[in-house]
């Protein structure tokens, strides 16, 4: 229950601190990091799909 109250407070206080230190860097980070995270997640999923397909082919060929 305490964590439910503490987490939003920590997030807001961290964002305020970042804006105080460097507003430009904070805005840049808030815009770029989600885009980069999405791109990394998509690449990771596609690599996982390719590796799973390759692994399945490897298992089938080793059974023969």
Backbone as a printed PyTorch tensor [residue, N CA C, xyz], in Angstrom:
tensor([[[  0.8290,  -1.1930,   0.0000],
         [  0.0000,   0.0000,   0.0000],
         [  0.8730,   1.2570,   0.0000]],

        [[  1.9460,   1.2220,   0.7710],
         [  2.8490,   2.3710,   0.8310],
         [  3.5010,   2.6010,  -0.5190]],

        [[  3.8190,   1.5040,  -1.2180],
         [  4.4590,   1.6020,  -2.5340],
         [  3.5410,   2.2910,  -3.5380]],

        [[  2.2490,   2.0950,  -3.4010],
         [  1.2720,   2.7200,  -4.2940],
         [  1.2960,   4.2370,  -4.1640]],

        [[  1.5840,   4.7170,  -2.9790],
         [  1.6590,   6.1570,  -2.7340],
         [  3.0560,   6.6810,  -3.0480]],

        [[  4.0670,   5.8950,  -2.7430],
         [  5.4550,   6.3160,  -2.8780],
         [  5.9170,   6.4130,  -4.3400]],

        [[  5.5090,   5.4670,  -5.1800],
         [  5.9880,   5.4240,  -6.5650],
         [  5.6170,   6.6760,  -7.3680]],

        [[  4.3640,   7.1060,  -7.3730],
         [  4.0470,   8.3330,  -8.1330],
         [  4.7770,   9.5640,  -7.5950]],

        [[  4.9250,   9.6510,  -6.2880],
         [  5.6510,  10.7700,  -5.6900],
         [  7.1020,  10.7850,  -6.1580]],

        [[  7.7300,   9.6190,  -6.1860],
         [  9.1210,   9.5220,  -6.6380],
         [  9.2420,   9.9070,  -8.1140]],

        [[  8.3110,   9.4710,  -8.9350],
         [  8.3320,   9.7910, -10.3580],
         [  8.1880,  11.2930, -10.5850]],

        [[  7.2280,  11.8960,  -9.9270],
         [  7.0030,  13.3410, -10.0900],
         [  8.1870,  14.1420,  -9.5660]],

        [[  8.7170,  13.7570,  -8.4200],
         [  9.8550,  14.5070,  -7.8620],
         [ 11.1010,  14.3490,  -8.7330]],

        [[ 11.2810,  13.1810,  -9.3260],
         [ 12.4200,  12.9740, -10.2220],
         [ 12.2850,  13.8290, -11.4770]],

        [[ 11.0850,  13.8660, -12.0600],
         [ 10.8730,  14.6960, -13.2510],
         [ 11.0730,  16.1810, -12.9520]],

        [[ 10.5960,  16.6270, -11.8080],
         [ 10.7900,  18.0320, -11.4230],
         [ 12.2820,  18.3220, -11.2660]],

        [[ 13.0020,  17.4160, -10.6120],
         [ 14.4490,  17.6050, -10.4300],
         [ 15.1670,  17.6590, -11.7680]],

        [[ 14.7880,  16.7770, -12.6890],
         [ 15.4160,  16.7710, -14.0110],
         [ 15.1400,  18.0660, -14.7640]],

        [[ 13.9180,  18.5750, -14.6750],
         [ 13.6020,  19.8420, -15.3340],
         [ 14.3840,  20.9990, -14.7300]],

        [[ 14.6110,  20.9610, -13.4320],
         [ 15.3830,  22.0250, -12.7830],
         [ 16.8330,  21.9920, -13.2610]],

        [[ 17.3990,  20.8000, -13.3490],
         [ 18.8010,  20.6690, -13.7470],
         [ 18.9910,  21.0310, -15.2210]],

        [[ 18.1720,  20.4440, -16.1010],
         [ 18.3280,  20.7060, -17.5320],
         [ 17.0050,  20.4450, -18.2570]],

        [[ 16.2400,  21.4930, -18.5030],
         [ 14.9610,  21.3050, -19.1820],
         [ 15.1000,  20.7320, -20.6020]],

        [[ 16.1170,  21.1810, -21.3360],
         [ 16.2960,  20.6870, -22.6940],
         [ 16.6200,  19.1920, -22.7160]],

        [[ 17.5300,  18.7820, -21.8470],
         [ 17.9120,  17.3720, -21.7950],
         [ 16.7420,  16.5090, -21.3330]],

        [[ 15.9420,  17.0250, -20.4180],
         [ 14.7880,  16.2770, -19.9360],
         [ 13.7770,  16.0810, -21.0600]],

        [[ 13.4700,  17.1360, -21.7950],
         [ 12.5320,  17.0120, -22.9080],
         [ 13.0660,  16.0740, -23.9790]],

        [[ 14.3490,  16.1840, -24.2750],
         [ 14.9770,  15.2930, -25.2460],
         [ 14.8330,  13.8360, -24.8090]],

        [[ 15.1190,  13.5790, -23.5330],
         [ 15.0350,  12.2150, -23.0050],
         [ 13.6060,  11.6920, -23.0400]],

        [[ 12.6530,  12.5310, -22.6830],
         [ 11.2590,  12.0950, -22.6740],
         [ 10.7280,  11.8290, -24.0810]],

        [[ 11.3230,  12.4500, -25.0710],
         [ 10.8980,  12.2200, -26.4520],
         [ 11.6460,  11.0600, -27.1050]],

        [[ 12.9430,  10.9680, -26.8730],
         [ 13.7730,   9.9950, -27.5870],
         [ 13.7420,   8.6130, -26.9400]],

        [[ 13.7990,   8.5330, -25.6280],
         [ 13.9010,   7.2250, -24.9740],
         [ 12.7120,   6.3020, -25.2530]],

        [[ 11.4780,   6.7700, -25.2440],
         [ 10.3800,   5.8570, -25.5990],
         [ 10.4610,   5.3560, -27.0450]],

        [[ 10.8870,   6.2100, -27.9500],
         [ 11.0320,   5.7940, -29.3470],
         [ 12.1230,   4.7360, -29.4590]],

        [[ 13.2460,   4.9640, -28.8170],
         [ 14.3440,   3.9900, -28.8500],
         [ 13.9260,   2.6770, -28.1910]],

        [[ 13.2120,   2.7660, -27.0830],
         [ 12.7420,   1.5600, -26.4050],
         [ 11.8170,   0.7380, -27.2730]],

        [[ 10.9310,   1.4170, -27.9970],
         [ 10.0180,   0.7230, -28.9020],
         [ 10.7830,   0.0470, -30.0270]],

        [[ 11.7480,   0.7520, -30.5940],
         [ 12.5480,   0.1700, -31.6730],
         [ 13.3270,  -1.0550, -31.1870]],

        [[ 13.9200,  -0.9620, -30.0060],
         [ 14.6850,  -2.0850, -29.4530],
         [ 13.7740,  -3.2730, -29.1870]],

        [[ 12.5720,  -3.0150, -28.6660],
         [ 11.6200,  -4.1000, -28.4050],
         [ 11.2020,  -4.7880, -29.7000]],

        [[ 10.9430,  -4.0130, -30.7520],
         [ 10.5460,  -4.6010, -32.0330],
         [ 11.6700,  -5.4380, -32.6360]],

        [[ 12.8860,  -4.9330, -32.5690],
         [ 14.0350,  -5.6880, -33.0870],
         [ 14.2250,  -6.9700, -32.2840]],

        [[ 14.0800,  -6.8750, -30.9660],
         [ 14.2230,  -8.0590, -30.1180],
         [ 13.1840,  -9.1190, -30.4290]],

        [[ 11.9360,  -8.6930, -30.6530],
         [ 10.8790,  -9.6550, -30.9910],
         [ 11.1450, -10.3200, -32.3280]],

        [[ 11.5920,  -9.5390, -33.3060],
         [ 11.8570, -10.1330, -34.6170],
         [ 13.0450, -11.1000, -34.5510]],

        [[ 14.0610, -10.7460, -33.7820],
         [ 15.2020, -11.6620, -33.6270],
         [ 14.7810, -12.9430, -32.9180]],

        [[ 13.9430, -12.8120, -31.9140],
         [ 13.4600, -13.9920, -31.1900],
         [ 12.6750, -14.8980, -32.1220]],

        [[ 11.8260, -14.3020, -32.9610],
         [ 11.0330, -15.0740, -33.9120],
         [ 11.9430, -15.8180, -34.8920]],

        [[ 12.9580, -15.1280, -35.3920],
         [ 13.8940, -15.7500, -36.3380],
         [ 14.6650, -16.8800, -35.6640]],

        [[ 15.1380, -16.6440, -34.4460],
         [ 15.9060, -17.6710, -33.7470],
         [ 15.0460, -18.8740, -33.3910]],

        [[ 13.7920, -18.6480, -33.0060],
         [ 12.9000, -19.7710, -32.6890],
         [ 12.6490, -20.6110, -33.9450]],

        [[ 12.4490, -19.9430, -35.1040],
         [ 12.2440, -20.6530, -36.3660],
         [ 13.4950, -21.4420, -36.7370]],

        [[ 14.6570, -20.8280, -36.5650],
         [ 15.9240, -21.4920, -36.8800],
         [ 16.1320, -22.6750, -35.9450]],

        [[ 15.8150, -22.5130, -34.6780],
         [ 15.9790, -23.5750, -33.6970],
         [ 15.0620, -24.7450, -34.0280]],

        [[ 13.8310, -24.4610, -34.4590],
         [ 12.9050, -25.5280, -34.8140],
         [ 13.4280, -26.2950, -36.0160]],

        [[ 13.9660, -25.5880, -37.0100],
         [ 14.5460, -26.2510, -38.1810],
         [ 15.7410, -27.1090, -37.7670]],

        [[ 16.5350, -26.6300, -36.8280],
         [ 17.7020, -27.3700, -36.3580],
         [ 17.2750, -28.6600, -35.6680]],

        [[ 16.2240, -28.5820, -34.8350],
         [ 15.7410, -29.7670, -34.1330],
         [ 15.1910, -30.7960, -35.1140]],

        [[ 14.4520, -30.3350, -36.1300],
         [ 13.8900, -31.2640, -37.1060],
         [ 14.9920, -31.9230, -37.9200]],

        [[ 16.0280, -31.2060, -38.2890],
         [ 17.1010, -31.7960, -39.0880],
         [ 17.9550, -32.7260, -38.2420]],

        [[ 18.0480, -32.5130, -36.9470],
         [ 18.8720, -33.3810, -36.1130],
         [ 18.1470, -34.6970, -35.8140]],

        [[ 16.8090, -34.7100, -35.9610],
         [ 16.0560, -35.9420, -35.7320],
         [ 16.1940, -36.9130, -36.8930]],

        [[ 16.4990, -36.4270, -38.0600],
         [ 16.5640, -37.2680, -39.2680],
         [ 17.7820, -38.1450, -39.2720]]])
